[in-house]
Coordinates of C-alpha atoms and ligand atoms in Angstrom, one line a residue:
X28 CA -0.2 0.2 0.1
X29 CA 1.5 3.4 -1.0
X30 CA 1.4 6.0 2.0
X31 CA -1.7 7.6 3.0
X32 CA -1.7 12.1 2.7
X33 CA -3.3 12.1 5.8
X34 CA -4.7 10.2 8.7
X35 CA -7.5 10.5 11.6
X36 CA -7.8 9.0 14.8
X37 CA -11.5 9.1 16.9
X38 CA -14.4 7.4 14.7
X39 CA -17.5 8.3 16.1
X40 CA -20.0 10.5 14.4
X41 CA -17.7 13.5 13.7
X42 CA -14.7 11.5 12.7
X43 CA -16.1 8.8 10.6
X44 CA -17.7 11.5 8.5
X45 CA -15.0 13.8 8.1
X46 CA -12.8 11.0 7.4
X47 CA -15.1 9.8 4.3
X48 CA -15.5 13.6 3.1
X49 CA -11.7 13.5 3.0
X50 CA -11.5 10.5 1.2
X51 CA -14.2 11.8 -1.4
X52 CA -12.2 14.9 -2.0
X53 CA -9.3 12.5 -3.8
X54 CA -7.1 12.4 -0.8
X55 CA -6.0 8.3 0.8
X56 CA -6.6 8.6 4.6
X57 CA -5.8 6.4 7.2
X58 CA -8.1 6.0 10.3
X59 CA -7.8 4.4 13.4
X60 CA -10.2 4.3 16.7
X61 CA -9.2 2.7 20.0
X62 CA -12.6 0.8 19.9
X63 CA -11.6 -0.9 16.8
X64 CA -15.3 -2.1 15.6
X65 CA -15.3 1.7 14.5
X66 CA -12.7 1.3 12.3
X67 CA -14.1 -1.8 10.4
X68 CA -17.3 0.2 10.4
X69 CA -15.5 3.2 8.7
X70 CA -13.9 1.1 6.2
X71 CA -17.1 -0.8 5.5
X72 CA -18.9 2.5 4.8
X73 CA -16.4 3.9 2.4
X74 CA -17.1 0.7 0.5
X75 CA -20.3 1.5 0.3
X76 CA -20.2 4.9 -0.4
X77 CA -18.2 4.9 -3.3
X78 CA -14.9 2.9 -2.9
X79 CA -13.5 5.6 -1.3
X80 CA -9.7 5.2 -0.7
X81 CA -10.1 4.9 3.5
X82 CA -7.1 2.6 5.0
X83 CA -8.1 1.3 8.7
X84 CA -5.7 0.4 11.1
X85 CA -6.1 -1.6 14.8
X86 CA -2.8 -0.4 16.1
X87 CA -1.7 3.5 16.7
X88 CA 1.9 2.0 14.8
X89 CA 0.9 1.0 11.9
X90 CA -1.6 4.0 11.6
X91 CA 1.0 6.5 12.2
X92 CA 3.5 4.5 9.8
X93 CA 0.8 4.8 6.7
X94 CA 0.9 8.1 6.6
X95 CA 3.3 10.2 4.3
X96 CA 5.9 12.7 6.3
X97 CA 5.3 15.0 7.7
X98 CA 2.7 13.0 9.2
X99 CA -0.5 14.8 9.6
X100 CA -3.4 13.2 11.9
X101 CA -6.7 15.0 13.0
X102 CA -8.0 13.9 16.2
X103 CA -11.8 13.9 16.7
X104 CA -12.3 12.4 20.4
X105 CA -14.2 13.6 23.4
X106 CA -12.7 16.9 24.4
X107 CA -10.9 17.0 27.8
X108 CA -8.4 13.9 29.2
X109 CA -9.4 11.3 26.1
X110 CA -7.2 14.1 23.7
X111 CA -4.5 13.7 26.1
X112 CA -4.8 10.1 25.9
X113 CA -4.8 10.4 22.5
X114 CA -2.2 12.4 21.9
X115 CA 0.2 10.3 24.3
X116 CA -0.8 6.9 21.6
X117 CA -0.2 8.8 18.6
X118 CA 2.9 11.0 20.0
X119 CA 4.9 7.5 20.9
X120 CA 5.0 6.8 16.9
X121 CA 5.3 10.6 15.5
X122 CA 8.5 12.2 14.2
X123 CA 10.1 15.9 14.5
X124 CA 8.4 17.8 12.2
X125 CA 4.8 16.0 12.2
X126 CA 1.6 17.2 13.2
X127 CA -1.6 16.7 15.3
X128 CA -4.9 18.5 15.2
X129 CA -7.6 18.7 17.3
X130 CA -10.8 18.8 15.7
X131 CA -12.9 18.5 18.7
X132 CA -14.6 21.1 21.0
X133 CA -11.8 21.5 23.0
X134 CA -11.5 24.1 26.0
X135 CA -8.5 27.0 24.0
X136 CA -6.2 26.8 27.1
X137 CA -5.9 23.3 26.6
X138 CA -5.4 23.7 23.3
X139 CA -2.2 26.2 24.0
X140 CA -0.8 23.7 26.9
X141 CA -0.8 20.7 24.2
X142 CA 0.4 23.0 21.8
X143 CA 3.7 24.0 23.8
X144 CA 4.0 20.5 25.1
X145 CA 4.2 19.2 21.5
X146 CA 6.3 21.9 20.6
X147 CA 9.0 20.7 23.3
X148 CA 8.8 17.5 21.4
X149 CA 9.5 18.7 18.0
X150 CA 5.5 18.4 17.2
X151 CA 3.2 20.6 15.9
X152 CA 0.1 21.4 16.5
X153 CA -3.6 22.8 15.6
X154 CA -6.9 23.3 17.6
X155 CA -9.6 23.3 14.6
X156 CA -13.2 24.3 15.6
X157 CA -15.1 21.7 13.2
X158 CA -19.1 22.7 13.1
X159 CA -22.4 21.3 11.1
X160 CA -22.3 18.5 13.1
X161 CA -22.8 15.0 11.2
X162 CA -24.1 16.3 7.9
X163 CA -21.1 19.4 7.6
X164 CA -18.5 16.2 8.3
X165 CA -19.7 14.4 5.4
X166 CA -20.7 17.3 2.9
X167 CA -18.6 20.4 4.3
X168 CA -18.2 21.6 7.9
X169 CA -17.5 24.9 8.4
X170 CA -13.3 24.7 9.7
X171 CA -11.9 27.0 12.4
X172 CA -8.1 26.1 12.2
X173 CA -5.7 27.7 14.8
X174 CA -2.6 27.0 15.9
X175 CA 1.0 26.6 14.3
X176 CA 0.4 28.6 10.9
X177 CA 3.2 25.9 9.5
X178 CA 0.9 23.2 10.3
X179 CA -1.7 24.8 8.6
X180 CA -0.1 25.2 5.7
X181 CA 0.6 21.3 5.2
X182 CA -3.0 20.8 5.1
X183 CA -4.4 23.7 3.4
X184 CA -5.6 22.3 0.1
X185 CA -7.1 19.6 2.0
X186 CA -9.3 21.8 4.0
X187 CA -9.7 23.8 1.1
X188 CA -11.7 21.1 -0.6
X189 CA -13.2 19.6 2.3
X190 CA -14.9 22.5 3.8
X191 CA -18.2 24.1 3.0
X192 CA -18.5 26.2 -0.5
X193 CA -20.4 28.9 -0.6
X194 CA -20.7 30.3 -4.4
X195 CA -19.3 34.1 -4.2
X196 CA -17.1 33.7 -0.9
X197 CA -15.2 30.5 -1.2
X198 CA -14.6 27.7 1.2
X199 CA -15.6 28.0 4.6
X200 CA -12.0 27.3 6.3
X201 CA -9.1 30.1 7.2
X202 CA -6.4 30.3 9.0
X203 CA -7.8 31.6 12.3
X204 CA -4.8 32.9 14.3
X205 CA -2.4 31.3 16.9
X206 CA -2.7 29.5 20.1
X207 CA -6.2 28.3 20.8
X208 CA -8.0 30.5 18.4
X209 CA -9.7 28.2 16.5
X210 CA -11.3 26.6 19.4
X211 CA -12.0 30.0 20.9
X212 CA -13.6 31.0 17.8
X213 CA -15.8 27.5 17.6
X214 CA -16.8 28.4 21.2
X215 CA -18.2 31.7 20.4
X216 CA -19.9 30.5 17.5
X217 CA -21.8 28.1 19.9
X218 CA -22.4 30.6 22.2
X219 CA -24.1 32.7 18.9
X220 CA -26.1 29.2 18.3
X221 CA -27.8 29.3 21.8
X222 CA -28.9 32.6 21.2
X223 CA -29.8 31.7 18.0
X224 CA -31.8 28.8 18.9
X225 CA -33.2 30.4 21.9
X226 CA -34.9 33.7 20.0
X227 CA -36.4 31.5 17.3
X228 CA -37.9 29.2 20.5
X229 CA -39.4 32.7 21.3
X230 CA -40.5 33.7 18.2
X231 CA -42.6 30.2 18.1
X232 CA -44.0 30.9 21.8
X233 CA -45.5 34.1 21.1
X234 CA -46.8 33.2 18.1
X235 CA -48.3 29.9 19.3
X236 CA -49.3 31.3 22.4
X237 CA -50.1 34.3 22.1
X238 CA -51.1 34.0 18.2
X239 CA -52.7 30.7 18.8
X240 CA -51.1 29.4 15.8
X241 CA -51.2 25.8 14.9
X242 CA -48.0 23.7 13.3
X243 CA -48.9 23.8 9.6
X244 CA -49.4 27.5 10.1
X245 CA -46.3 27.7 11.7
X246 CA -44.8 25.9 9.3
X247 CA -45.7 28.0 6.8
X248 CA -44.6 31.3 8.6
X249 CA -40.8 29.8 9.2
X250 CA -41.0 28.5 5.4
X251 CA -41.8 32.0 4.4
X252 CA -39.2 33.6 7.0
X253 CA -36.6 31.6 5.0
X254 CA -37.2 33.2 1.5
X255 CA -36.2 36.8 3.3
X256 CA -33.3 38.0 5.9
X257 CA -33.9 35.5 8.6
X258 CA -32.7 32.7 5.7
X259 CA -30.6 30.2 7.8
X260 CA -30.0 26.6 8.6
X261 CA -31.9 27.3 11.7
X262 CA -34.9 28.7 10.6
X263 CA -35.0 26.0 7.9
X264 CA -35.1 23.1 10.0
X265 CA -37.5 24.6 12.5
X266 CA -39.9 25.0 9.5
X267 CA -39.5 21.3 9.0
X268 CA -39.9 20.7 12.8
X269 CA -43.4 22.0 12.5
X270 CA -44.3 19.6 9.9
X271 CA -43.5 16.4 11.6
X272 CA -46.1 13.9 12.7
X273 CA -45.7 12.0 15.5
X274 CA -45.5 8.3 14.1
X275 CA -46.2 7.0 17.7
X276 CA -49.2 8.6 18.1
X277 CA -51.5 11.4 17.6
X278 CA -50.6 14.9 16.2
X279 CA -47.1 16.2 15.7
X280 CA -43.7 15.1 16.9
X281 CA -42.5 18.6 18.9
X282 CA -45.9 19.0 20.7
X283 CA -44.5 15.2 22.4
X284 CA -40.8 16.3 23.1
X285 CA -40.2 16.8 26.3
X286 CA -39.7 20.7 27.0
X287 CA -36.0 20.3 29.1
X288 CA -32.9 21.0 26.9
X289 CA -29.6 19.6 27.2
X290 CA -26.1 21.3 26.4
X291 CA -22.8 20.2 26.5
X292 CA -20.6 23.0 27.7
X293 CA -19.7 25.4 25.1
X294 CA -22.4 28.0 25.5
X295 CA -21.4 27.9 29.2
X296 CA -18.1 28.5 28.4
X297 CA -18.7 31.6 26.4
X298 CA -21.0 33.1 29.4
X299 CA -17.9 32.7 31.5
X300 CA -15.2 34.4 28.9
X301 CA -17.9 37.2 28.6
X302 CA -17.4 37.6 32.1
X303 CA -13.8 37.1 32.6
X304 CA -13.4 40.1 29.7
X305 CA -16.0 42.2 31.2
X306 CA -18.0 42.2 27.4
X307 CA -21.9 41.9 27.9
X308 CA -23.6 39.4 26.3
X309 CA -27.2 39.2 27.8
X310 CA -28.8 37.7 25.1
X311 CA -26.6 34.5 24.8
X312 CA -26.6 34.8 28.8
X313 CA -30.7 35.1 28.3
X314 CA -30.2 31.6 26.3
X315 CA -27.8 29.9 28.7
X316 CA -30.3 30.7 31.6
X317 CA -33.3 29.3 29.5
X318 CA -31.6 26.0 29.5
X319 CA -30.9 25.8 33.0
X320 CA -34.5 27.0 33.7
X321 CA -35.8 24.3 30.9
X322 CA -34.1 22.0 33.2
X323 CA -36.1 22.5 36.5
X324 CA -38.9 20.6 35.0
X325 CA -40.3 19.2 38.0
X326 CA -40.2 22.4 39.8
X327 CA -41.9 24.2 37.2
X328 CA -44.8 21.9 37.2
X329 CA -44.8 22.2 40.8
X330 CA -44.9 26.2 40.5
X331 CA -47.6 26.2 37.6
X332 CA -49.8 24.9 40.2
X333 CA -49.0 27.5 42.9
X334 CA -49.3 30.6 40.2
X335 CA -51.9 28.7 38.2
X336 CA -54.4 31.3 36.2
X337 CA -55.2 33.2 32.5
X338 CA -52.2 35.5 32.3
X339 CA -53.6 36.5 28.5
X340 CA -54.9 39.6 28.4
X341 CA -58.1 38.5 26.2
X342 CA -57.3 40.8 24.1
X343 CA -58.0 40.2 20.1
X344 CA -54.8 39.8 18.1
X345 CA -54.2 40.9 14.6
X346 CA -52.8 37.6 13.7
X347 CA -50.6 39.0 9.9
X348 CA -49.5 41.5 12.0
X349 CA -48.3 39.7 15.0
X350 CA -46.5 37.1 12.7
X351 CA -44.9 40.3 10.7
X352 CA -43.9 42.4 14.0
X353 CA -42.2 38.6 15.0
X354 CA -40.5 38.1 11.8
X355 CA -38.7 41.8 12.9
X356 CA -38.2 41.4 16.4
X357 CA -36.1 38.1 15.7
X358 CA -34.1 39.6 13.5
X359 CA -33.1 42.9 15.7
X360 CA -32.8 41.1 18.6
X361 CA -30.1 38.4 16.4
X362 CA -28.5 41.8 15.5
X363 CA -27.8 42.4 18.8
X364 CA -26.9 38.5 19.8
X365 CA -24.2 38.4 17.2
X366 CA -22.8 42.1 18.2
X367 CA -22.2 40.4 21.5
X368 CA -20.4 37.3 20.4
X369 CA -18.5 39.1 17.7
X370 CA -17.4 41.4 21.3
X371 CA -16.1 38.7 23.1
X372 CA -14.2 37.5 20.1
X373 CA -12.6 41.0 19.7
X374 CA -11.9 41.5 23.3
X375 CA -10.2 37.9 23.5
X376 CA -8.5 38.7 20.5
X377 CA -6.5 42.0 22.0
X378 CA -6.2 40.5 25.1
X379 CA -3.9 37.5 23.4
X380 CA -2.7 39.7 20.6
X381 CA -4.5 37.3 18.3
X382 CA -5.2 39.5 15.6
X383 CA -8.3 38.1 14.6
X384 CA -10.3 39.0 11.3
X385 CA -14.1 39.2 12.1
X386 CA -15.5 40.3 8.7
X387 CA -13.5 36.8 7.5
X388 CA -14.8 34.7 10.6
X389 CA -18.4 35.7 9.7
X390 CA -17.2 34.6 6.0
X391 CA -16.4 31.1 7.2
X392 CA -19.7 31.0 9.0
X393 CA -21.7 31.4 5.6
X394 CA -21.6 27.7 5.1
X395 CA -21.4 24.2 6.3
X396 CA -22.2 25.3 10.2
X397 CA -25.2 25.6 12.4
X398 CA -25.7 29.2 12.3
X399 CA -25.2 29.5 8.6
X400 CA -27.5 32.6 7.4
X401 CA -27.6 34.8 4.3
X402 CA -27.6 37.3 7.4
X403 CA -23.4 36.6 8.2
X404 CA -23.0 38.4 4.9
X405 CA -23.8 42.0 5.8
X406 CA -21.6 41.1 9.5
X407 CA -18.7 40.3 7.2
X408 CA -19.3 43.7 4.7
X409 CA -19.9 45.6 8.4
X410 CA -16.7 44.4 8.9
X411 CA -15.3 45.1 5.6
X412 CA -16.3 48.7 6.2
X413 CA -15.0 49.1 8.8
X414 CA -12.6 46.7 10.8
X415 CA -12.4 48.2 13.8
X416 CA -16.4 48.7 14.4
X417 CA -16.6 48.7 18.0
X418 CA -20.3 47.4 17.8
X419 CA -22.3 46.1 15.2
X420 CA -25.0 47.9 16.2
X421 CA -23.1 51.3 14.7
X422 CA -22.6 49.7 11.5
X423 CA -24.6 52.3 9.3
X424 CA -26.5 49.2 7.9
X425 CA -27.3 47.8 10.8
X426 CA -28.4 50.9 12.3
X427 CA -30.8 51.5 9.7
X428 CA -32.1 48.4 10.3
X429 CA -32.6 48.3 13.8
X430 CA -34.4 52.0 13.7
X431 CA -36.7 50.4 10.9
X432 CA -37.6 47.6 12.9
X433 CA -37.8 48.7 16.8
X434 CA -41.5 49.5 16.8
X435 CA -42.2 46.1 16.0
X436 CA -39.5 44.6 18.3
X437 CA -41.0 46.6 21.5
X438 CA -44.8 45.5 20.2
X439 CA -43.8 42.0 20.6
X440 CA -42.0 42.5 24.0
X441 CA -44.7 44.3 25.3
X442 CA -47.0 41.8 23.9
X443 CA -45.4 38.8 25.7
X444 CA -44.9 40.6 28.9
X445 CA -48.5 41.0 29.1
X446 CA -49.7 38.3 28.1
X447 CA -47.0 36.1 30.5
X448 CA -44.8 34.6 27.8
X449 CA -41.2 34.8 28.7
X450 CA -39.1 36.3 25.9
X451 CA -35.8 36.9 27.5
X452 CA -33.8 36.5 24.7
X453 CA -35.9 38.9 22.5
X454 CA -36.2 41.1 25.6
X455 CA -32.0 41.1 26.9
X456 CA -31.6 42.3 23.3
X457 CA -33.8 45.2 23.4
X458 CA -32.2 46.4 26.5
X459 CA -29.2 45.9 25.1
X460 CA -29.7 48.1 22.7
X461 CA -31.7 50.8 25.1
X462 CA -28.7 50.9 27.0
X463 CA -26.0 50.7 24.7
X464 CA -27.9 53.8 22.6
X465 CA -28.2 56.0 25.5
X466 CA -25.3 58.3 26.2
X467 CA -26.7 58.7 30.0
X468 CA -27.4 55.5 31.8
X469 CA -28.5 54.9 35.5
X470 CA -24.9 54.2 36.6
X471 CA -24.3 57.8 37.7
X472 CA -26.6 56.6 41.0
X473 CA -25.0 53.0 41.2
X474 CA -21.4 55.1 41.3
X475 CA -22.8 57.5 43.8
X476 CA -23.7 54.4 45.9
X477 CA -20.8 52.7 45.6
X478 CA -18.9 56.0 46.5
X479 CA -21.4 56.3 49.7
X480 CA -20.7 53.0 51.0
X481 CA -17.5 52.2 50.0
X482 CA -15.6 55.2 49.2
X483 CA -14.9 54.0 46.0
X484 CA -14.7 57.8 44.3
X485 CA -16.6 58.6 41.5
X486 CA -15.5 61.0 38.0
X487 CA -17.9 63.9 37.5
X488 CA -19.4 65.2 34.4
X489 CA -18.4 68.8 34.6
X490 CA -14.9 68.2 35.9
X491 CA -11.7 66.2 35.5
X492 CA -10.6 64.0 38.4
X493 CA -12.0 61.4 41.2
X494 CA -13.9 62.7 43.3
X495 CA -15.2 61.8 47.3
X496 CA -17.9 62.7 49.1
X497 CA -19.0 62.1 53.1
X498 CA -22.5 61.1 51.8
X499 CA -23.5 59.8 55.0
X500 CA -22.4 62.3 56.9
X501 CA -24.4 65.4 54.6
X502 CA -27.2 63.3 54.7
X503 CA -27.1 62.5 58.6
X504 CA -26.8 66.3 59.1
X505 CA -29.4 67.3 56.5
X506 CA -31.9 64.9 58.6
X507 CA -31.4 66.8 61.8
Ligands
NAP6 N1 -21.4 15.9 17.1 C1 -21.1 16.6 17.2 O1 -21.9 17.2 16.1 C2 -20.2 17.7 16.9 C3 -20.5 19.0 16.5 C4 -18.9 19.6 16.6 C5 -17.8 19.2 17.4 N2 -17.9 18.0 18.1 C6 -17.0 17.6 18.4 O2 -16.0 17.0 18.1 C7 -15.4 15.7 18.7 C8 -16.0 14.3 18.7 O3 -17.5 14.3 18.7 P1 -18.4 13.4 18.2 O4 -19.5 13.4 18.4 O5 -17.7 12.7 17.0 O6 -17.8 12.3 19.3 P2 -17.7 11.8 20.9 O7 -19.0 11.1 21.4 O8 -17.3 13.5 21.4 O9 -16.0 10.9 21.0 C9 -16.7 9.7 21.0 C10 -14.9 9.4 20.6 O10 -14.0 9.7 21.2 C11 -13.2 8.7 21.8 N3 -12.7 8.5 22.9 C12 -13.3 8.6 24.4 N4 -12.8 8.8 25.1 C13 -11.5 8.1 24.6 C14 -9.9 8.2 25.2 N5 -10.1 7.7 26.9 N6 -9.4 7.4 24.8 C15 -9.4 7.3 23.6 N7 -11.0 7.8 22.5 C16 -11.4 8.3 23.2 C17 -14.3 7.3 21.1 O11 -13.2 6.2 21.0 P3 -14.3 4.9 21.5 O12 -15.1 4.2 20.2 O13 -13.0 3.8 21.3 O14 -14.6 5.3 22.7 C18 -14.5 7.9 20.1 O15 -13.9 7.4 19.0 C19 -16.2 16.8 20.4 O16 -15.1 16.9 20.7 C20 -17.3 16.8 20.0 O17 -17.5 18.0 21.4 C21 -19.3 17.4 17.8

């Protein structure tokens, strides 16, 4: 057997599909997995799916030696300790100049630690975010490789072909930057995904609970929305979901799904990072909190008995107007959510000196990944117009879009509040906008309180310098 071009270790959902994708693009690939049955399964799939050049190995030594030098091995195993274990297994057989790429959802600092450790052994290392789930991995994901640029160059030709291809904007891959930047960007991508999903769920809730739309009406509405500015993978699959009947009973499957959302951690990391960087990300935070609250199913059922009653206003609702308002509210809320995600990336990039190109990130998210959307093109253009944009909201095009939609947005949030329907994501987005656009906030009072009880000092609007006032003494004297 001739040597293969690349290797892939870890053949669960993502690894198996990415290996087949790489082979299909004409790159012979060696595959390995700790549990060897998955190796045979992958080789069998490769045969069935077109005699693809996939070569399976049951032991790491022969796996590594089957790859041409400098060897490149992509790992797709569970993040954390399994990555360290797989590195140890592979590195025992790798030679100076070879490279390991972690394609999992790894914490960026782990990647930086491993890159250093690999460097000491003369090995190169990349942390590469892979988005698009099973389908994306097989047919074209969005790829976010960060770390050694030299390693990226080894496999650039493969990545350019394997990634999703978007007409007019090219393959959904770019060298992200140094260190753990690829993992960090993928993490924020997932945080943005949490926000998108929450906002869509709220649109559904308002239309269903206040507008009384049926599933088939919801399917129509989301299909219609998917023809315009909201066109995206998540809106498309949402429309599909509303059309699927329950094969095990009456009605639609969506109504039988338990209202408890799972999570694997990247959304939580995004929120933790936002806090670490002092970047406001209320929409993404609201989406995480909503998942936490959804998990309290039993408590919520009990609470619903205590707080039972009809929370609806009972006022008539103009369905057509409501649908249009919710569409606009969703779009405006989404702008705020992306603005927050981009600001997290921007802050981290300047903290770490990564020099990340935000417009380029929007471009590689246009295809392959879960948040792919026509809207990302506008974000790319906004950063092309001004790479140092302080916030997406102040880009002239987005600013105009927000202004055009704010009346509808406020109507939807008020309607939801008045009818007892929670819209934490839309409300947080609106509050974000209303805070950001105001030149004076009630922060003066908070600062006065801080100075009152803690002598934290304050600045003045009319004089420079730092001031402290004996608020307590003055107040006590004035009370006497
Ligand atoms: N699933 C998705 O949609 C998706 C999307 C994007 C990114 N990701 C990320 O991609 C990575 C792979 O995801 P996945 O869903 O395909 O698989 P997964 O369920 O996260 O991991 C399973 C793989 O990890 C291996 N593994 C687990 N513990 C190991 C250990 N101690 N030593 C060696 N190998 C070990 C398993 O080997 P055995 O077969 O021997 O157990 C198997 O190959 C993860 O980081 C995930 O977060 C997943």
